[in-house]
Amino acid sequence: MKLELPRSSKNWISLIGATIAVTALFMIIFLFAITTFFSGQPIYLGLIIYMLLPGFLIFGLILIPVGMLITRKKITKHKNILPFIDLNLKRHRNAVAVFISGTALFFLLSAIGSYEAFHYTESVEFCGTLCHDVMKPEYDAYQHSSHARVACAECHIGTGADWFVKAKISGLHQVVAVMTNSFSRPIPTPIANLRPARETCEQCHWPQKFYATKHRQETHYLNDEENTEWDIILNMKLKTNNGEVDPDKGIHWHIDPDVKIEYITTDERKEQIPWVKYTNTSTGEERIYNSEEDPLELNDSLSYKINTMDCLDCHNRPAHSYKPPAFFINDAIKSGLIPVELPEIKSLSMQICGEEFTSTDSAMQYIEKTVKEFYESDYPEVFESDSLLIVKAIKGIQDKFKVNIFPEMNVRWDAYPNHIGHLEFDGCFRCHDDQHTSDDGQVISRDCNICHSVKAQGTPGNLEMASITGSIDFRHPGDVEEDEWKDTNCTECHTGLDP
Ligand code: HEC
Ligand code: HEC
Ligand code: HEC
Ligand code: HEC
Ligand code: HEC
Ligand code: HEC
């Protein structure tokens, strides 16, 4: 049986349009089937299925009526007839049927397609790998974080249509920035449309429920010839408070439902906090602390935004934490990736990782060359007898470098401050510096025992230990005198790299 259609439909433009549309449709179905039945979706396939091919499909579909209109114009050039549909004519009936069923099919497919496309643009693969070089640091660090199984969108895009629209609009900007190569390196933070922390984090972490004292053992290696091991064991006081019996406040006291901490910061990176306000929301008690060292000028306060403290004021790098060399080299030695037997390997590795590089490749070559040359000239006997250890050390440094430092994007530990501690960035000491004072003479304390208690410290064979419930005074490793660290912030000397 031959399908009879209006004469105007018989033209090259409509035919080409129909061919494009049908081909695109079949390719979509074919590729969709492939991605559904075979796991391990290649990321670019999604881009083709959900963005490129539908574009062709729609283009083809538009060509059909365009062709028909042009042809109709030609046929009816001299007659003054308006377009009409006469259902008594078989050709018209067929055309209407084709149009209605085609439209219905198109809407059905679009519904499925946009649902899939929505999921696709929310997927970790889309966010993390599509713009390969741009997102590499964030994606790599994310994969090594505790949140490697939490989708990017869970933290970056909120629920609800308004967040969705905001995210897609800023997403468009980003696509343009990538295509025109005009994005900044590193990508700046804070990012404007991060979903409020209390909405995201608290879906999985529940403030009242999960904070017990956390035992924390840190292994350090000193910068001496033997890479002397130095252990520090801390009990982190994570609770919101310890209840009626022991009313000490713990670290998560700041997010206790009765507590509201507000602050003003004078820089983008939120490293300077001259003004802090505490409010007890159930009793209405208030206290304002001003920095003595660096006070906020009164008329300034009008122009600064007042922030309310939440999870991200401490946990600002939950998924993308680029570790400083001091941390990742200790870690690599501890796990045996870098052999501790090699003399001076700790200080040598730190020195290497502190260099500035333009690309990962040049860094890899530099690491290999420098380590070899160092042992060849300074320890020729080690270079002769322990060449295998040297090869291992090179690989160890290279592997750690690659997941923490990204020269192409100018990303390394100091690109973004990490507010959780006080060693490399002031973090807690932004407020807890014994310098933020209230009118009634209270300070935000820097006492070494309010946030953690030192349970043990020293070299492994010679650990100084606290009693089960007690704590000992911190003793600084190496030859740093007590008066040098007691009143100075750790960041005066510790930058993540040296000492
Ligand atoms: C657990 C929550 C969480 C997850 C999961 C997460 N992020 Fe982030 N992301 C953050 C936070 C918090 C920041 C930093 C906000 C700040 O410092 O202002 C951030 C910052 C970023 C930035 C800005 C640059 C930077 O390094 O600060 C990019 C880009 C980014 N994330 C991409 C991603 C991608 C891609 C994924 C998934 C592969 C992802 N994020 C998963 C929480 C998350
Ligand atoms: C979808 C669930 C989910 C969301 C949302 C989430 N987390 Fe987590 N978080 C986890 C899981 C799972 C772990 C790993 C627990 C483990 O390893 O024992 C974890 C671990 C952590 C840890 C301890 C380990 C570490 O890396 O220090 C912190 C801190 C943390 N999350 C903070 C946050 C913050 C802050 C946010 C909000 C920006 C957040 N989480 C959002 C599921 C989530
Ligand atoms: C006056 C400068 C100075 C100050 C201030 C200082 N440190 Fe240090 N710190 C050093 C030096 C120098 C070393 C290296 C010692 C060595 O390796 O022999 C070091 C090493 C360390 C180490 C072992 C490092 C590693 O690479 O693994 C820890 C832990 C440490 N310091 C903690 C602290 C803390 C905590 C504070 C703040 C309360 C602090 N330091 C303040 C100078 C300082
Ligand atoms: C005042 C700073 C601060 C605030 C605010 C804060 N935390 Fe923490 N949190 C910490 C510190 C410090 C640790 C211990 C980190 C460590 O030992 O590495 C911690 C640990 C955690 C852990 C890991 C617990 C464990 O047993 O390992 C989770 C989960 C966590 N926080 C979630 C949150 C969430 C969710 C919020 C917001 C509702 C939040 N935190 C707010 C400072 C804070
Ligand atoms: C924006 C300022 C600010 C920052 C940043 C901050 N805190 Fe606090 N914190 C306060 C204030 C204000 C108090 C209440 C001081 C008081 O009156 O005792 C407090 C109290 C505490 C207490 C209870 C102290 C006590 O007297 O028992 C602990 C523990 C604590 N903070 C830990 C931390 C840790 C850990 C960090 C870093 C991860 C941190 N804080 C970062 C403002 C801050
Ligand atoms: C306001 C809370 C707070 C105060 C006060 C505080 N610390 Fe800490 N400290 C922390 C937190 C939080 C961490 C964990 C940081 C992290 O998760 O990386 C930490 C970590 C440490 C570490 C382990 C570092 C490492 O990487 O091994 C040492 C050592 C330390 N603190 C010493 C001190 C000393 C000494 C003082 C007194 C001058 C002090 N702290 C005061 C919150 C505090």
PDB file of C-alpha atoms and ligand atoms in Angstrom, residues 237 248-251 253-254 261 263 273 276 278 287 289 309 313-314 419-421 427-428 430-432 442-445 450-451, ligand 5:
ATOM      1  CA  LYS A 237      36.681  16.544  71.511  1.00  0.00           C
ATOM      2  CA  ASP A 248      32.476  21.248  78.726  1.00  0.00           C
ATOM      3  CA  LYS A 249      31.720  22.426  75.263  1.00  0.00           C
ATOM      4  CA  GLY A 250      33.100  20.322  72.455  1.00  0.00           C
ATOM      5  CA  ILE A 251      34.092  21.228  68.903  1.00  0.00           C
ATOM      6  CA  TRP A 253      29.194  23.206  70.068  1.00  0.00           C
ATOM      7  CA  HIS A 254      29.149  25.876  67.324  1.00  0.00           C
ATOM      8  CA  ILE A 261      27.762  32.244  65.901  1.00  0.00           C
ATOM      9  CA  TYR A 263      31.103  36.707  62.138  1.00  0.00           C
ATOM     10  CA  ILE A 273      37.788  37.501  61.138  1.00  0.00           C
ATOM     11  CA  VAL A 276      32.428  37.528  66.187  1.00  0.00           C
ATOM     12  CA  TYR A 278      27.660  34.581  69.945  1.00  0.00           C
ATOM     13  CA  ARG A 287      28.310  38.365  73.448  1.00  0.00           C
ATOM     14  CA  TYR A 289      34.119  39.585  70.528  1.00  0.00           C
ATOM     15  CA  MET A 309      28.730  29.891  61.036  1.00  0.00           C
ATOM     16  CA  ASP A 313      33.311  27.387  58.064  1.00  0.00           C
ATOM     17  CA  CYS A 314      35.398  24.513  59.388  1.00  0.00           C
ATOM     18  CA  HIS A 419      39.946  25.944  57.797  1.00  0.00           C
ATOM     19  CA  ILE A 420      39.797  22.728  59.788  1.00  0.00           C
ATOM     20  CA  GLY A 421      42.949  22.980  61.950  1.00  0.00           C
ATOM     21  CA  GLY A 427      41.676  27.888  60.623  1.00  0.00           C
ATOM     22  CA  CYS A 428      40.361  27.682  64.181  1.00  0.00           C
ATOM     23  CA  ARG A 430      41.160  32.887  63.088  1.00  0.00           C
ATOM     24  CA  CYS A 431      38.896  33.294  66.113  1.00  0.00           C
ATOM     25  CA  HIS A 432      40.617  31.184  68.774  1.00  0.00           C
ATOM     26  CA  GLN A 442      36.054  36.997  77.880  1.00  0.00           C
ATOM     27  CA  VAL A 443      38.355  35.734  75.128  1.00  0.00           C
ATOM     28  CA  ILE A 444      37.948  33.079  72.470  1.00  0.00           C
ATOM     29  CA  SER A 445      40.460  30.680  73.888  1.00  0.00           C
ATOM     30  CA  ILE A 450      39.893  22.811  74.685  1.00  0.00           C
ATOM     31  CA  CYS A 451      39.692  21.179  71.270  1.00  0.00           C
TER      32      CYS A 451
HETATM   33  C1  HEC B   5      34.065  32.452  63.669  1.00  0.00           C
HETATM   34  C2  HEC B   5      34.821  32.268  64.885  1.00  0.00           C
HETATM   35  C3  HEC B   5      35.174  30.867  65.306  1.00  0.00           C
HETATM   36  C4  HEC B   5      35.864  29.923  64.592  1.00  0.00           C
HETATM   37  C5  HEC B   5      36.394  30.014  63.155  1.00  0.00           C
HETATM   38  C6  HEC B   5      36.011  28.778  65.447  1.00  0.00           C
HETATM   39  N1  HEC B   5      35.404  29.020  66.658  1.00  0.00           N
HETATM   40 FE1  HEC B   5      35.337  27.763  68.249  1.00  0.00          FE
HETATM   41  N2  HEC B   5      34.319  29.148  69.317  1.00  0.00           N
HETATM   42  C7  HEC B   5      33.985  30.410  68.888  1.00  0.00           C
HETATM   43  C8  HEC B   5      33.320  31.129  69.968  1.00  0.00           C
HETATM   44  C9  HEC B   5      32.769  32.530  69.899  1.00  0.00           C
HETATM   45  C10 HEC B   5      33.304  30.250  71.074  1.00  0.00           C
HETATM   46  C11 HEC B   5      32.737  30.531  72.473  1.00  0.00           C
HETATM   47  C12 HEC B   5      33.835  31.012  73.350  1.00  0.00           C
HETATM   48  C13 HEC B   5      33.369  31.064  74.785  1.00  0.00           C
HETATM   49  O1  HEC B   5      32.646  31.962  75.120  1.00  0.00           O
HETATM   50  O2  HEC B   5      33.758  30.167  75.534  1.00  0.00           O
HETATM   51  C14 HEC B   5      33.922  29.016  70.631  1.00  0.00           C
HETATM   52  C15 HEC B   5      34.065  27.897  71.437  1.00  0.00           C
HETATM   53  C16 HEC B   5      34.707  26.736  71.053  1.00  0.00           C
HETATM   54  C17 HEC B   5      34.878  25.584  71.899  1.00  0.00           C
HETATM   55  C18 HEC B   5      34.418  25.462  73.339  1.00  0.00           C
HETATM   56  C19 HEC B   5      35.422  26.187  74.172  1.00  0.00           C
HETATM   57  C20 HEC B   5      35.222  26.088  75.642  1.00  0.00           C
HETATM   58  O3  HEC B   5      35.403  27.135  76.265  1.00  0.00           O
HETATM   59  O4  HEC B   5      34.947  25.017  76.140  1.00  0.00           O
HETATM   60  C21 HEC B   5      35.573  24.649  71.164  1.00  0.00           C
HETATM   61  C22 HEC B   5      36.001  23.264  71.623  1.00  0.00           C
HETATM   62  C23 HEC B   5      35.831  25.218  69.861  1.00  0.00           C
HETATM   63  N3  HEC B   5      35.285  26.484  69.831  1.00  0.00           N
HETATM   64  C24 HEC B   5      36.516  24.577  68.835  1.00  0.00           C
HETATM   65  C25 HEC B   5      36.773  25.138  67.577  1.00  0.00           C
HETATM   66  C26 HEC B   5      37.505  24.478  66.526  1.00  0.00           C
HETATM   67  C27 HEC B   5      38.094  23.081  66.601  1.00  0.00           C
HETATM   68  C28 HEC B   5      37.556  25.332  65.485  1.00  0.00           C
HETATM   69  C29 HEC B   5      38.219  25.131  64.142  1.00  0.00           C
HETATM   70  C30 HEC B   5      37.917  23.915  63.402  1.00  0.00           C
HETATM   71  C31 HEC B   5      36.844  26.525  65.872  1.00  0.00           C
HETATM   72  N4  HEC B   5      36.383  26.381  67.151  1.00  0.00           N
HETATM   73  C32 HEC B   5      36.676  27.628  65.067  1.00  0.00           C
HETATM   74  C33 HEC B   5      34.208  30.932  67.626  1.00  0.00           C
HETATM   75  C34 HEC B   5      34.892  30.288  66.602  1.00  0.00           C
END
